[in-house]
XYZ file of C-alpha atoms in Angstrom:
763
model
C -6.479 14.541 23.682
C -3.440 13.407 25.553
C -0.369 13.671 23.679
C 3.126 12.037 24.515
C 6.352 13.717 23.756
C 9.418 11.573 24.262
C 13.073 12.799 24.790
C 14.985 11.814 21.614
C 18.561 10.483 21.566
C 21.348 12.710 20.046
C 21.426 10.547 16.910
C 17.724 10.930 16.474
C 17.883 14.775 17.220
C 20.536 15.026 14.480
C 18.403 13.071 12.055
C 15.445 15.318 12.941
C 17.462 18.480 12.332
C 18.722 17.208 8.976
C 15.374 16.293 7.777
C 13.637 19.409 9.055
C 16.294 21.665 7.566
C 16.180 19.849 4.113
C 12.284 20.134 4.237
C 12.437 23.853 5.066
C 14.702 24.518 2.246
C 13.255 22.554 -0.511
C 10.322 22.888 -3.028
C 7.853 21.053 -4.767
C 7.831 20.901 -8.760
C 4.179 20.385 -8.958
C 3.565 20.635 -12.621
C 6.625 18.577 -13.537
C 5.544 15.907 -11.055
C 2.080 15.701 -12.671
C 3.680 15.531 -16.057
C 5.558 12.262 -14.964
C 2.357 10.811 -13.286
C 0.057 11.199 -16.236
C 2.343 10.610 -19.188
C 0.749 8.842 -22.022
C 1.691 6.601 -24.776
C -0.524 5.542 -27.848
C -2.421 2.344 -27.289
C -0.753 -0.969 -28.151
C -3.586 -1.570 -30.724
C -2.204 1.126 -33.099
C -0.838 -0.061 -36.318
C 2.736 0.665 -35.676
C 5.040 -0.827 -33.143
C 5.819 1.495 -30.252
C 9.403 1.943 -28.969
C 10.271 2.542 -25.429
C 8.136 4.991 -23.669
C 9.046 8.715 -23.714
C 7.516 10.689 -20.706
C 5.566 13.614 -22.122
C 2.625 15.719 -20.839
C -0.844 14.011 -20.893
C -3.285 14.357 -23.720
C -5.200 17.782 -23.387
C -4.113 17.963 -19.725
C -3.758 21.130 -17.806
C -1.830 21.463 -14.640
C -3.619 20.647 -11.345
C -6.460 18.569 -12.695
C -7.394 15.011 -12.001
C -6.149 12.779 -14.869
C -7.784 9.988 -16.719
C -5.930 7.191 -14.936
C -6.397 4.828 -17.862
C -3.522 6.818 -19.302
C -0.892 6.372 -16.352
C 2.395 4.947 -17.389
C 3.540 1.992 -15.332
C 7.098 2.434 -14.370
C 7.437 -1.391 -14.036
C 9.399 -2.654 -17.159
C 8.089 -6.248 -17.182
C 4.379 -5.141 -17.231
C 2.583 -3.517 -20.127
C 3.228 0.205 -20.807
C 0.170 1.818 -19.289
C -2.965 1.135 -17.219
C -4.960 1.250 -20.556
C -2.840 -1.571 -22.098
C -3.033 -3.874 -19.132
C -5.715 -6.532 -19.109
C -6.442 -6.395 -15.580
C -7.920 -3.774 -13.004
C -5.367 -1.339 -11.859
C -6.546 1.439 -9.531
C -4.399 4.436 -9.582
C -4.213 7.139 -6.802
C -2.496 10.052 -8.694
C -0.468 12.835 -7.473
C -3.387 15.337 -7.776
C -5.648 13.306 -5.437
C -2.706 13.061 -3.008
C -2.295 16.819 -3.060
C -5.971 17.766 -2.908
C -6.812 15.329 0.001
C -3.487 16.012 1.916
C -2.608 12.375 2.056
C 0.507 11.582 4.008
C 0.614 7.852 4.373
C 0.076 4.808 2.243
C -3.043 3.671 4.151
C -4.653 7.117 3.657
C -4.092 6.938 0.018
C -5.578 3.357 -0.212
C -8.751 4.602 1.350
C -9.533 5.838 -2.193
C -9.393 2.283 -3.478
C -12.498 0.232 -3.017
C -12.017 -3.533 -2.079
C -9.018 -2.982 0.179
C -9.411 -3.758 4.016
C -6.758 -1.954 6.102
C -5.068 -3.845 8.903
C -3.049 -1.103 10.276
C -1.873 2.344 9.604
C -1.184 5.952 10.791
C -0.955 5.743 14.437
C -3.901 3.440 14.467
C -2.280 0.239 15.394
C -2.229 -3.315 14.174
C 0.940 -5.250 14.864
C 2.773 -5.231 11.653
C 2.828 -1.686 9.984
C 1.123 -1.433 6.638
C -0.788 -4.631 5.868
C -3.742 -4.969 3.687
C -6.344 -7.425 2.332
C -7.220 -6.979 -1.429
C -10.512 -8.523 -2.501
C -10.544 -10.407 0.705
C -7.170 -12.036 -0.014
C -4.224 -11.432 2.286
C -1.488 -9.018 0.881
C 0.926 -9.371 3.632
C 4.264 -8.070 2.338
C 3.040 -7.211 -1.114
C 4.140 -3.610 -1.182
C 6.512 -2.488 -3.969
C 8.122 0.640 -5.185
C 8.860 1.169 -8.843
C 8.303 -2.639 -9.256
C 10.923 -3.754 -6.651
C 10.093 -5.028 -3.307
C 9.710 -2.509 -0.519
C 11.372 -4.584 2.176
C 10.485 -4.321 5.822
C 7.031 -3.737 7.688
C 6.351 -0.239 8.741
C 4.046 2.769 8.349
C 4.820 4.166 5.022
C 4.990 8.004 4.484
C 4.425 8.921 0.885
C 6.277 12.258 0.897
C 8.494 11.132 -1.992
C 5.768 9.184 -3.988
C 4.253 10.210 -7.272
C 1.288 7.845 -7.643
C 0.124 4.758 -5.727
C -1.111 1.962 -7.996
C -3.120 -1.147 -6.791
C -2.879 -4.173 -9.169
C -5.960 -6.223 -8.490
C -5.814 -9.939 -8.681
C -2.784 -12.552 -8.619
C 0.236 -11.233 -10.405
C 2.836 -13.933 -10.011
C 3.731 -13.914 -13.553
C 5.111 -10.333 -13.134
C 6.259 -10.379 -9.387
C 6.916 -13.953 -8.452
C 6.007 -15.665 -5.079
C 2.998 -14.402 -3.165
C 0.620 -11.623 -4.672
C -2.502 -13.785 -4.117
C -5.161 -11.051 -4.248
C -3.037 -8.323 -5.801
C -0.287 -5.859 -4.779
C 0.477 -2.366 -4.141
C 3.066 -0.266 -6.025
C 4.391 3.092 -5.150
C 6.084 5.260 -7.963
C 8.904 7.265 -6.685
C 9.337 10.976 -7.429
C 12.269 11.205 -9.856
C 14.638 13.897 -11.162
C 13.383 15.475 -14.310
C 13.776 18.566 -16.608
C 13.679 22.128 -15.099
C 14.739 23.791 -11.803
C 12.140 24.233 -9.186
C 11.630 24.695 -5.423
C 8.596 23.991 -3.329
C 7.645 23.901 0.396
C 4.386 23.008 2.101
C 3.582 23.655 5.766
C 0.484 21.941 7.389
C -1.220 22.400 10.634
C -4.237 20.218 11.714
C -6.270 18.523 14.472
C -4.757 16.267 17.104
C -1.644 18.440 17.283
C -0.821 17.707 13.678
C 2.248 19.584 12.201
C 3.965 18.683 8.924
C 6.685 20.257 6.848
C 7.396 18.921 3.454
C 9.851 20.039 0.682
C 10.846 19.088 -2.811
C 13.419 20.504 -4.988
C 14.443 19.640 -8.547
C 17.756 21.106 -9.868
C 18.852 20.611 -13.385
C 22.655 20.774 -13.683
C 22.882 20.147 -17.495
C 20.558 18.954 -20.283
C 21.048 15.394 -19.135
C 21.588 15.643 -15.540
C 19.251 16.547 -12.744
C 18.919 15.918 -8.964
C 15.734 15.932 -6.859
C 15.589 15.997 -3.207
C 12.527 15.509 -0.895
C 12.282 16.182 2.818
C 9.654 15.698 5.472
C 8.865 16.078 9.184
C 5.622 14.953 10.657
C 4.218 15.086 14.199
C 0.671 13.986 14.826
C -1.805 12.337 17.049
C -5.043 10.626 15.967
C -8.189 12.777 15.989
C -10.598 11.298 18.532
C -7.935 8.900 20.112
C -6.055 9.486 23.336
C -2.351 9.182 23.759
C -1.432 7.533 20.510
C 0.689 9.417 17.942
C 2.946 8.988 14.869
C 6.159 11.215 14.601
C 8.018 10.577 11.257
C 10.774 12.167 9.342
C 12.571 11.313 6.281
C 14.644 12.400 3.235
C 15.179 11.041 -0.219
C 17.424 11.918 -3.180
C 17.167 11.022 -6.885
C 19.924 11.662 -9.378
C 18.971 11.357 -12.955
C 21.514 11.018 -15.735
C 20.881 10.832 -19.466
C 17.460 12.415 -19.166
C 17.451 12.937 -23.036
C 19.785 10.170 -24.120
C 19.236 6.700 -25.224
C 20.598 5.455 -21.817
C 19.024 6.788 -18.598
C 20.108 5.985 -15.055
C 18.455 6.961 -11.839
C 20.101 6.484 -8.392
C 17.730 6.824 -5.486
C 18.262 6.876 -1.833
C 15.438 6.918 0.724
C 15.446 7.129 4.558
C 12.504 7.189 6.910
C 12.486 7.151 10.680
C 9.309 6.612 12.837
C 8.722 7.293 16.496
C 5.212 6.221 17.372
C 3.098 4.675 20.016
C 0.833 2.039 18.339
C -2.968 1.807 18.813
C -4.328 -1.689 19.347
C -7.737 -0.382 19.829
C -10.503 -1.717 22.040
C -11.885 -5.092 22.871
C -15.008 -6.692 21.486
C -18.133 -7.159 23.425
C -20.302 -10.300 23.312
C -23.920 -9.559 22.645
C -26.843 -11.824 24.162
C -27.245 -13.398 20.738
C -23.583 -14.824 20.889
C -22.193 -12.388 18.257
C -19.504 -9.747 18.967
C -19.051 -6.063 18.076
C -16.466 -3.439 19.039
C -17.278 -2.238 22.503
C -17.113 1.444 21.383
C -20.239 0.647 19.401
C -21.887 -0.504 22.627
C -21.176 2.742 24.584
C -17.487 3.014 25.477
C -15.955 6.435 24.585
C -14.326 6.198 21.217
C -11.206 8.088 22.619
C -10.408 5.105 25.080
C -6.866 3.626 24.410
C -4.990 1.246 26.470
C -1.423 2.079 25.275
C 1.204 2.697 27.858
C 4.303 4.715 28.024
C 6.603 1.720 27.445
C 4.864 0.950 24.205
C 6.795 2.080 21.080
C 6.965 1.554 17.338
C 10.485 2.972 16.403
C 11.950 2.179 12.938
C 14.659 3.148 10.495
C 14.341 2.290 6.864
C 17.221 2.785 4.425
C 17.175 1.924 0.736
C 19.281 2.481 -2.328
C 17.825 1.873 -5.873
C 19.721 1.866 -9.127
C 17.406 2.053 -12.334
C 19.192 1.777 -15.700
C 17.502 1.771 -19.194
C 19.239 1.664 -22.480
C 17.806 1.767 -25.900
C 20.330 -0.593 -27.623
C 18.579 -0.381 -31.068
C 15.388 0.657 -32.653
C 13.749 -2.551 -31.620
C 15.545 -3.705 -28.403
C 15.692 -1.991 -24.948
C 17.779 -3.400 -22.103
C 17.084 -2.548 -18.445
C 18.562 -3.418 -15.134
C 17.008 -2.265 -11.621
C 18.551 -3.042 -8.318
C 17.713 -2.324 -4.734
C 19.270 -2.749 -1.283
C 17.349 -2.171 1.882
C 18.297 -2.217 5.513
C 15.659 -1.887 8.139
C 15.295 -1.966 11.867
C 12.245 -1.948 14.086
C 11.812 -1.748 17.812
C 8.353 -2.664 18.842
C 6.227 -3.142 21.988
C 2.530 -2.965 22.417
C -0.519 -3.499 24.930
C -3.257 -5.672 23.544
C -6.775 -5.477 24.933
C -8.925 -8.667 24.829
C -12.662 -9.015 24.562
C -15.384 -8.424 27.186
C -16.996 -11.878 26.634
C -17.675 -13.289 30.098
C -21.269 -12.776 31.534
C -19.845 -10.958 34.531
C -17.842 -8.485 32.209
C -20.708 -7.961 29.961
C -23.370 -7.427 32.477
C -21.217 -5.043 34.456
C -20.201 -2.793 31.476
C -23.744 -2.828 30.005
C -25.015 -1.518 33.546
C -22.529 1.324 33.430
C -19.773 -0.364 35.533
C -16.124 -0.388 34.965
C -15.019 -4.074 34.924
C -11.360 -5.141 34.658
C -9.707 -5.243 31.319
C -8.449 -8.652 30.064
C -5.316 -8.620 27.994
C -4.728 -10.660 24.870
C -1.465 -12.115 23.418
C 0.107 -12.221 26.927
C -0.526 -8.342 27.283
C 1.156 -7.583 23.957
C 4.142 -8.568 21.836
C 7.605 -6.851 21.897
C 10.370 -7.506 19.437
C 13.442 -6.054 17.830
C 14.072 -6.709 14.121
C 17.064 -6.145 12.088
C 17.105 -7.031 8.492
C 18.377 -6.615 4.844
C 16.758 -7.156 1.487
C 18.312 -7.076 -1.965
C 16.595 -7.472 -5.287
C 17.817 -7.250 -9.064
C 15.708 -7.406 -12.067
C 17.464 -7.634 -15.475
C 15.275 -7.576 -18.537
C 15.239 -7.292 -22.323
C 12.363 -5.822 -24.334
C 12.196 -6.782 -28.104
C 9.691 -5.227 -30.550
C 9.544 -6.645 -33.844
C 7.265 -8.058 -36.708
C 7.012 -11.618 -38.007
C 4.761 -12.450 -40.858
C 2.903 -9.204 -40.388
C 2.268 -9.993 -36.734
C 3.697 -7.495 -34.237
C 5.344 -8.777 -30.929
C 6.447 -6.992 -27.835
C 8.592 -9.730 -26.177
C 9.932 -9.221 -22.631
C 12.148 -11.605 -20.891
C 14.518 -11.558 -17.890
C 15.564 -12.636 -14.546
C 14.373 -11.422 -11.108
C 16.534 -12.457 -8.021
C 15.694 -11.397 -4.496
C 16.984 -12.140 -1.031
C 15.859 -11.263 2.456
C 17.439 -12.065 5.823
C 16.310 -10.970 9.234
C 17.362 -11.290 12.882
C 14.290 -11.301 15.206
C 14.792 -10.798 18.976
C 11.613 -11.510 21.023
C 11.178 -9.092 24.023
C 10.998 -10.134 27.633
C 8.731 -7.896 29.923
C 9.833 -7.210 33.489
C 7.552 -5.725 36.012
C 4.423 -5.576 33.867
C 1.041 -6.143 35.522
C -2.467 -5.732 34.320
C -4.171 -3.232 36.661
C -6.360 -1.768 33.877
C -10.051 -1.300 33.748
C -12.203 -0.946 30.664
C -13.150 2.687 31.514
C -10.904 5.357 32.986
C -7.651 3.892 31.555
C -4.179 4.666 32.925
C -1.176 4.928 30.371
C 1.550 4.611 32.994
C 3.713 1.479 32.740
C 4.588 1.977 36.303
C 8.296 0.977 35.871
C 7.638 -2.054 33.504
C 10.368 -2.302 30.865
C 11.218 -4.814 28.188
C 14.557 -6.252 27.057
C 15.666 -8.310 23.846
C 18.007 -10.963 24.927
C 20.234 -12.901 22.479
C 18.834 -16.070 23.877
C 15.557 -15.128 22.184
C 16.974 -14.566 18.794
C 15.756 -16.289 15.675
C 16.905 -15.939 12.080
C 14.778 -16.155 8.966
C 15.710 -15.740 5.357
C 14.174 -16.445 1.888
C 15.582 -16.162 -1.668
C 13.643 -16.410 -5.036
C 15.045 -16.768 -8.452
C 12.535 -16.096 -11.074
C 12.777 -16.486 -14.897
C 9.997 -14.643 -16.823
C 8.844 -14.364 -20.359
C 5.852 -12.463 -21.866
C 4.725 -11.620 -25.459
C 2.119 -9.020 -26.507
C 1.030 -10.415 -29.979
C -0.900 -7.934 -32.243
C -2.699 -10.232 -34.691
C -4.806 -7.463 -36.125
C -5.555 -3.959 -35.467
C -8.356 -5.029 -33.281
C -7.262 -8.348 -31.786
C -4.306 -8.963 -29.555
C -3.152 -11.902 -27.435
C -1.071 -11.459 -24.317
C 0.693 -14.443 -22.558
C 3.207 -14.380 -19.794
C 4.879 -17.328 -17.629
C 7.282 -17.193 -14.791
C 9.286 -19.983 -13.205
C 10.242 -19.217 -9.536
C 12.775 -21.351 -7.428
C 11.875 -20.335 -3.870
C 13.612 -21.416 -0.772
C 13.064 -20.201 2.849
C 15.023 -21.241 6.116
C 14.576 -20.711 9.845
C 16.971 -21.228 12.871
C 16.746 -19.948 16.439
C 14.052 -19.883 19.144
C 10.217 -20.418 18.531
C 9.070 -18.869 21.729
C 10.725 -21.653 23.764
C 14.175 -22.165 25.321
C 14.961 -24.987 22.815
C 17.081 -24.093 20.039
C 15.726 -25.092 16.568
C 18.483 -25.960 14.172
C 18.430 -24.552 10.576
C 15.225 -25.759 8.822
C 14.829 -25.430 5.049
C 11.755 -25.473 2.662
C 11.788 -25.376 -1.092
C 8.990 -24.528 -3.642
C 9.314 -24.345 -7.325
C 6.427 -23.359 -9.383
C 5.095 -21.854 -12.713
C 3.010 -18.778 -12.564
C 1.100 -18.398 -15.950
C -1.135 -15.834 -17.327
C -3.069 -15.438 -20.588
C -5.350 -12.603 -22.020
C -7.339 -12.006 -25.069
C -7.856 -8.277 -25.993
C -10.389 -7.016 -28.521
C -10.618 -3.261 -29.567
C -13.537 -2.777 -31.835
C -13.391 0.893 -31.465
C -10.291 3.221 -31.302
C -10.813 4.175 -27.587
C -12.570 1.125 -26.185
C -11.148 -2.448 -25.609
C -12.503 -5.633 -24.022
C -10.333 -8.251 -22.490
C -10.336 -11.745 -20.693
C -7.633 -12.643 -18.418
C -6.600 -15.744 -16.583
C -3.681 -15.678 -14.093
C -2.234 -17.989 -11.432
C 0.044 -17.177 -8.397
C 1.560 -19.170 -5.593
C 2.659 -18.227 -2.112
C 5.124 -20.651 -0.506
C 5.589 -20.661 3.260
C 8.381 -18.110 4.465
C 7.617 -15.323 1.893
C 6.856 -12.719 4.834
C 10.025 -12.549 6.531
C 9.676 -9.184 8.011
C 5.885 -9.641 8.747
C 6.245 -12.375 11.149
C 6.189 -11.215 14.786
C 5.934 -14.133 17.148
C 7.699 -17.004 15.348
C 5.479 -20.259 15.245
C 6.312 -23.611 13.839
C 3.230 -23.363 11.418
C 4.739 -20.248 9.893
C 8.342 -21.374 9.254
C 10.084 -23.964 7.192
C 10.390 -27.529 8.561
C 12.824 -30.073 7.322
C 11.137 -33.014 5.518
C 7.760 -31.314 5.440
C 5.951 -31.064 2.183
C 4.084 -27.770 2.593
C 2.244 -27.110 -0.645
C 2.044 -23.239 -1.484
C -1.185 -21.517 -1.602
C -2.628 -21.114 -5.136
C -4.623 -18.375 -6.429
C -6.378 -18.174 -9.757
C -8.002 -15.043 -11.294
C -10.710 -15.060 -14.036
C -11.596 -11.505 -15.092
C -13.466 -9.977 -17.979
C -13.442 -6.210 -18.368
C -13.600 -3.122 -20.530
C -11.664 0.201 -20.494
C -12.967 3.099 -22.596
C -11.870 6.717 -23.038
C -14.250 9.597 -23.733
C -13.866 13.318 -24.556
C -10.621 13.029 -26.454
C -9.235 10.676 -23.636
C -9.888 13.375 -20.825
C -12.299 10.873 -19.107
C -11.624 7.174 -18.507
C -14.072 4.392 -17.613
C -13.254 0.919 -16.445
C -15.519 -2.094 -15.603
C -14.485 -5.573 -14.765
C -16.089 -8.667 -13.515
C -13.917 -11.105 -11.577
C -13.487 -14.282 -9.595
C -10.534 -15.406 -7.516
C -10.265 -18.840 -6.387
C -7.803 -19.783 -3.607
C -7.051 -23.141 -2.307
C -4.855 -24.359 0.540
C -5.785 -21.103 2.328
C -4.766 -20.143 5.880
C -5.062 -17.210 8.145
C -2.921 -15.059 10.409
C -3.563 -14.478 14.198
C -3.031 -11.066 15.746
C 0.676 -11.578 15.921
C 0.804 -12.055 12.167
C 1.444 -15.792 12.347
C -0.087 -18.636 10.407
C -2.609 -20.469 12.620
C -3.539 -23.584 10.570
C -0.312 -23.882 8.680
C -0.076 -25.311 5.207
C -2.510 -28.188 4.495
C -4.841 -29.147 1.773
C -7.615 -28.929 4.388
C -7.209 -25.084 4.467
C -10.472 -23.040 4.359
C -10.145 -22.010 0.827
C -11.604 -18.535 -0.225
C -13.455 -17.775 -3.347
C -14.210 -14.024 -4.037
C -16.237 -12.787 -6.951
C -17.501 -9.352 -7.929
C -17.625 -6.443 -10.142
C -15.589 -3.149 -10.121
C -16.209 0.128 -11.871
C -14.095 3.361 -11.973
C -14.458 6.766 -13.597
C -11.627 9.312 -13.600
C -10.777 12.476 -15.347
C -12.554 15.503 -16.729
C -16.388 15.872 -17.182
C -16.168 19.446 -18.393
C -13.536 22.053 -18.613
C -13.638 22.912 -14.905
C -15.189 19.719 -13.391
C -12.947 16.759 -12.430
C -14.022 13.337 -11.094
C -12.305 10.485 -9.400
C -14.661 7.555 -8.465
C -14.687 3.863 -8.015
C -17.166 1.154 -6.774
C -16.826 -2.524 -6.135
C -19.317 -5.243 -5.218
C -17.728 -8.339 -3.660
C -18.996 -11.739 -2.423
C -16.391 -13.791 -0.529
C -17.095 -17.412 0.399
C -15.189 -20.105 2.420
C -15.150 -23.182 0.109
C -12.958 -25.907 1.416
C -13.323 -26.072 5.062
C -15.706 -28.638 6.554
C -16.208 -26.598 9.657
C -16.857 -23.317 7.808
C -17.895 -24.194 4.255
C -20.541 -21.677 3.063
C -19.589 -18.950 5.542
C -18.773 -15.454 4.251
C -15.135 -14.680 3.894
C -13.841 -12.334 6.726
C -12.515 -8.837 5.706
C -14.894 -8.584 2.786
C -17.286 -5.794 2.537
C -19.995 -6.392 -0.104
C -20.418 -2.753 -1.188
C -17.565 -0.249 -1.349
C -17.263 3.100 -3.027
C -14.999 5.930 -3.071
C -15.690 9.383 -4.888
C -13.977 12.813 -5.093
C -14.962 15.516 -7.288
C -13.343 19.057 -7.735
C -14.601 22.231 -9.608
C -12.454 25.250 -10.547
C -14.506 28.459 -9.907
C -12.005 30.600 -11.337
C -13.776 31.455 -14.514
C -16.807 32.729 -12.768
C -15.161 34.882 -10.127
C -11.666 35.970 -11.196
C -9.294 36.399 -14.157
C -7.204 33.197 -14.671
C -4.006 35.218 -14.141
C -5.127 35.824 -10.573
C -4.948 32.173 -9.497
C -7.451 29.264 -9.270
C -10.168 28.862 -6.600
C -11.124 25.310 -6.262
C -13.654 23.411 -4.238
C -13.736 19.582 -3.789
C -15.551 16.976 -1.796
C -16.243 13.252 -1.608
C -17.211 10.208 0.466
C -15.714 6.799 1.210
C -18.072 3.999 2.126
C -17.675 0.266 3.051
C -20.701 -1.762 4.176
C -20.492 -4.022 7.343
C -18.279 -7.058 7.223
C -16.884 -9.938 9.286
C -13.804 -9.257 11.355
C -10.413 -10.332 9.949
C -9.800 -13.951 10.920
C -13.224 -14.418 11.998
C -14.178 -17.600 9.824
C -17.137 -18.531 12.095
C -18.836 -15.257 11.305
C -19.331 -14.152 14.889
C -17.789 -10.695 15.111
C -19.375 -8.002 12.903
C -17.565 -4.587 11.986
C -20.027 -1.882 11.378
C -20.204 0.075 8.207
C -17.726 2.620 7.403
C -18.422 6.176 6.023
C -16.492 9.339 5.781
C -17.468 12.535 4.299
C -14.601 14.917 3.257
C -14.249 18.460 1.699
C -11.604 20.808 0.418
C -11.256 24.392 -0.567
C -7.947 25.742 -2.143
C -6.588 28.749 -3.727
C -3.490 28.463 -6.062
C -1.591 31.277 -7.662
C 1.769 31.260 -9.396
C 3.987 31.324 -6.395
C 1.700 30.379 -3.510
C -1.289 28.254 -2.531
C -3.670 27.926 0.532
C -5.859 25.123 1.285
C -8.227 23.797 3.998
C -9.458 20.220 4.438
C -12.181 18.831 6.511
C -12.244 14.853 6.943
C -14.983 12.674 8.343
C -17.147 15.722 8.613
C -19.978 13.672 10.298
C -17.633 12.338 12.834
C -18.802 8.870 12.028
C -17.323 5.969 14.195
C -15.219 4.057 11.826
C -12.809 1.157 12.347
C -9.287 0.985 10.858
C -8.722 -2.653 11.505
C -9.972 -5.726 13.433
C -9.037 -9.068 14.526
C -11.418 -11.921 15.080
C -13.715 -11.745 18.164
C -10.930 -10.041 19.987
C -10.484 -6.390 19.233
C -11.049 -3.447 16.699
C -9.158 -0.154 16.252
C -11.310 2.924 15.901
C -10.417 5.187 13.125
C -9.978 8.931 13.388
C -12.845 11.207 14.140
C -13.579 14.603 12.664
C -10.369 16.423 11.674
C -9.099 19.531 9.912
C -5.868 20.390 8.029
C -4.799 23.754 6.896
C -1.857 24.014 4.563
C 0.219 26.903 3.088
C 2.637 26.398 0.185
C 5.259 28.412 -1.662
C 6.853 27.885 -4.958
C 10.044 29.762 -5.847
């Protein structure tokens, strides 16, 4: 594999040195992190009112085991306390899975969650950083950390993340505008009791090298500081010339750890220097359908990236989280985040091999000329800020023997971004489909002020929810939120004509209602209805080219997209709550739907004649301990997506929806059979991920088919008190998977067979 190494600026070299030195000197407080991740609280159906959550170790939980994720506490104040108490599907990727599978980026973690289509990721391209479809619904920009918006669009490294949670279905009653199919929340690693140091060093395929450190230092009983550092250099196994270099640091100061008032101040920084992978073109088959050309004989390592391509980003964020128990029945919280981000991006975009001359030449073993899409590829420079504040009160009281958990507050967020579209000089297309060249041959890109555009959005949301415990077995849950949303735009929309400031308003209610019935102590049934809205202009940082159909227009009555969820499910715990089962039947109806082109822009705009998507299906998950030494983490989903409203496409299958999806990972501790427990733990683990074939994202005509995805993975590890060693093998069968796709134009091959070795120290 060809790997590109670029000379770094003095500023970047200094940043790398700081991050690497921090990574090399820090440690990983494994057991304490897991204690935070799987903390439990008694179910809301107990006969007494529960006060604010106190983080303790999980029920019957040992260190280094996969938890029952039903018990995971949600560090999002305006939601129910835990996954178990939430009447909606929530998939959790816990810290132990992240550790065992050696997951380093958000898209890698989400490969464990069925029903998610990845649009981009770890060095594997796509235009806009991490973007996903959840249950076939666009989740562009719907990424949060600790319940606050994670502003900016970039490849997210999870070096300072405890858990990853996917909230399935519309969630506007909690999070406001957008969130049509669900959202992704990351739980940050926070300062905690105890002093511990940890360091992990990993080496792997495609020249992968990673150092990651974590230290928690407790100053006093109530004050602690946690630091994390990471340095990562890696290519993509089975893909030429593309790579992802990242380094970052974070610090979390915790004050009042054992008091009635706790405060965490968190700072994060992540720098990325990568070459994006836009994959390969589709090829048109004799029957008129398309498939990725690598599935028709092109070498899977083929890439068309050139040396002038880049994906360089810097993300800085500062988060304050305050929680105070004012009285035995009332708790006040205030969470604030400020983010500053910058991204310098340029790419090369291949187009489909669709003409008879191209197809016949390639199929005969020839080397036809490569066509480029999107005028060869987009280039832009973005500079933006984002601010959010959530202030909330939580009152727990009893009226006429009926118990209430009443939450109310205000959520205010604002985002502003300047976007400079790039102008290429000296770029020519002299590529062929085979035997590619990665030289830019002197081509370069500039970002003139004459190409500048400015977008902003603000949202003021008022929310109220009440969990009403009518009897020990029966509870009602209702939530409503009012959002006053506004977006504006001014500048240049890919033309020399200046567009004066345009404005769009959208004020909407987002309601939700649930009935929960608990006939048995550890088993509850629920039915939920919820509704979310997505106005135009919610995805400021995800726009790349800036089209009129994706920006506000004065005097235009753009009606927001609306998404309705109907879900019936059950959550049950077994074996003294060590093993958790979840099953849910759902349907999401979306009207006024639209889709995005490969630049991330709206194609059809806002109109009542949008295609309208309906997704229905069933999900099952099983997590926790089967026996003392045997852990399981598994999930399955079946989905059926249909286009409902479009006259042209009515009855077609929804793009990006795979009918059958599963992910399973199981581990077994062999120590009891081979060694004394004090000698350490020898563990083996393995699993598979599968998604059946689906129509390419954006392909409403159902003409471009992406083959099924399959990955078989394994792990063996040895852990003692002060050290650990592990070895991972991924995609063992070297199956040709695809990380993302766009209509009949292109698809991005995923990584081939790869290996990771890791050595860790605790001191």
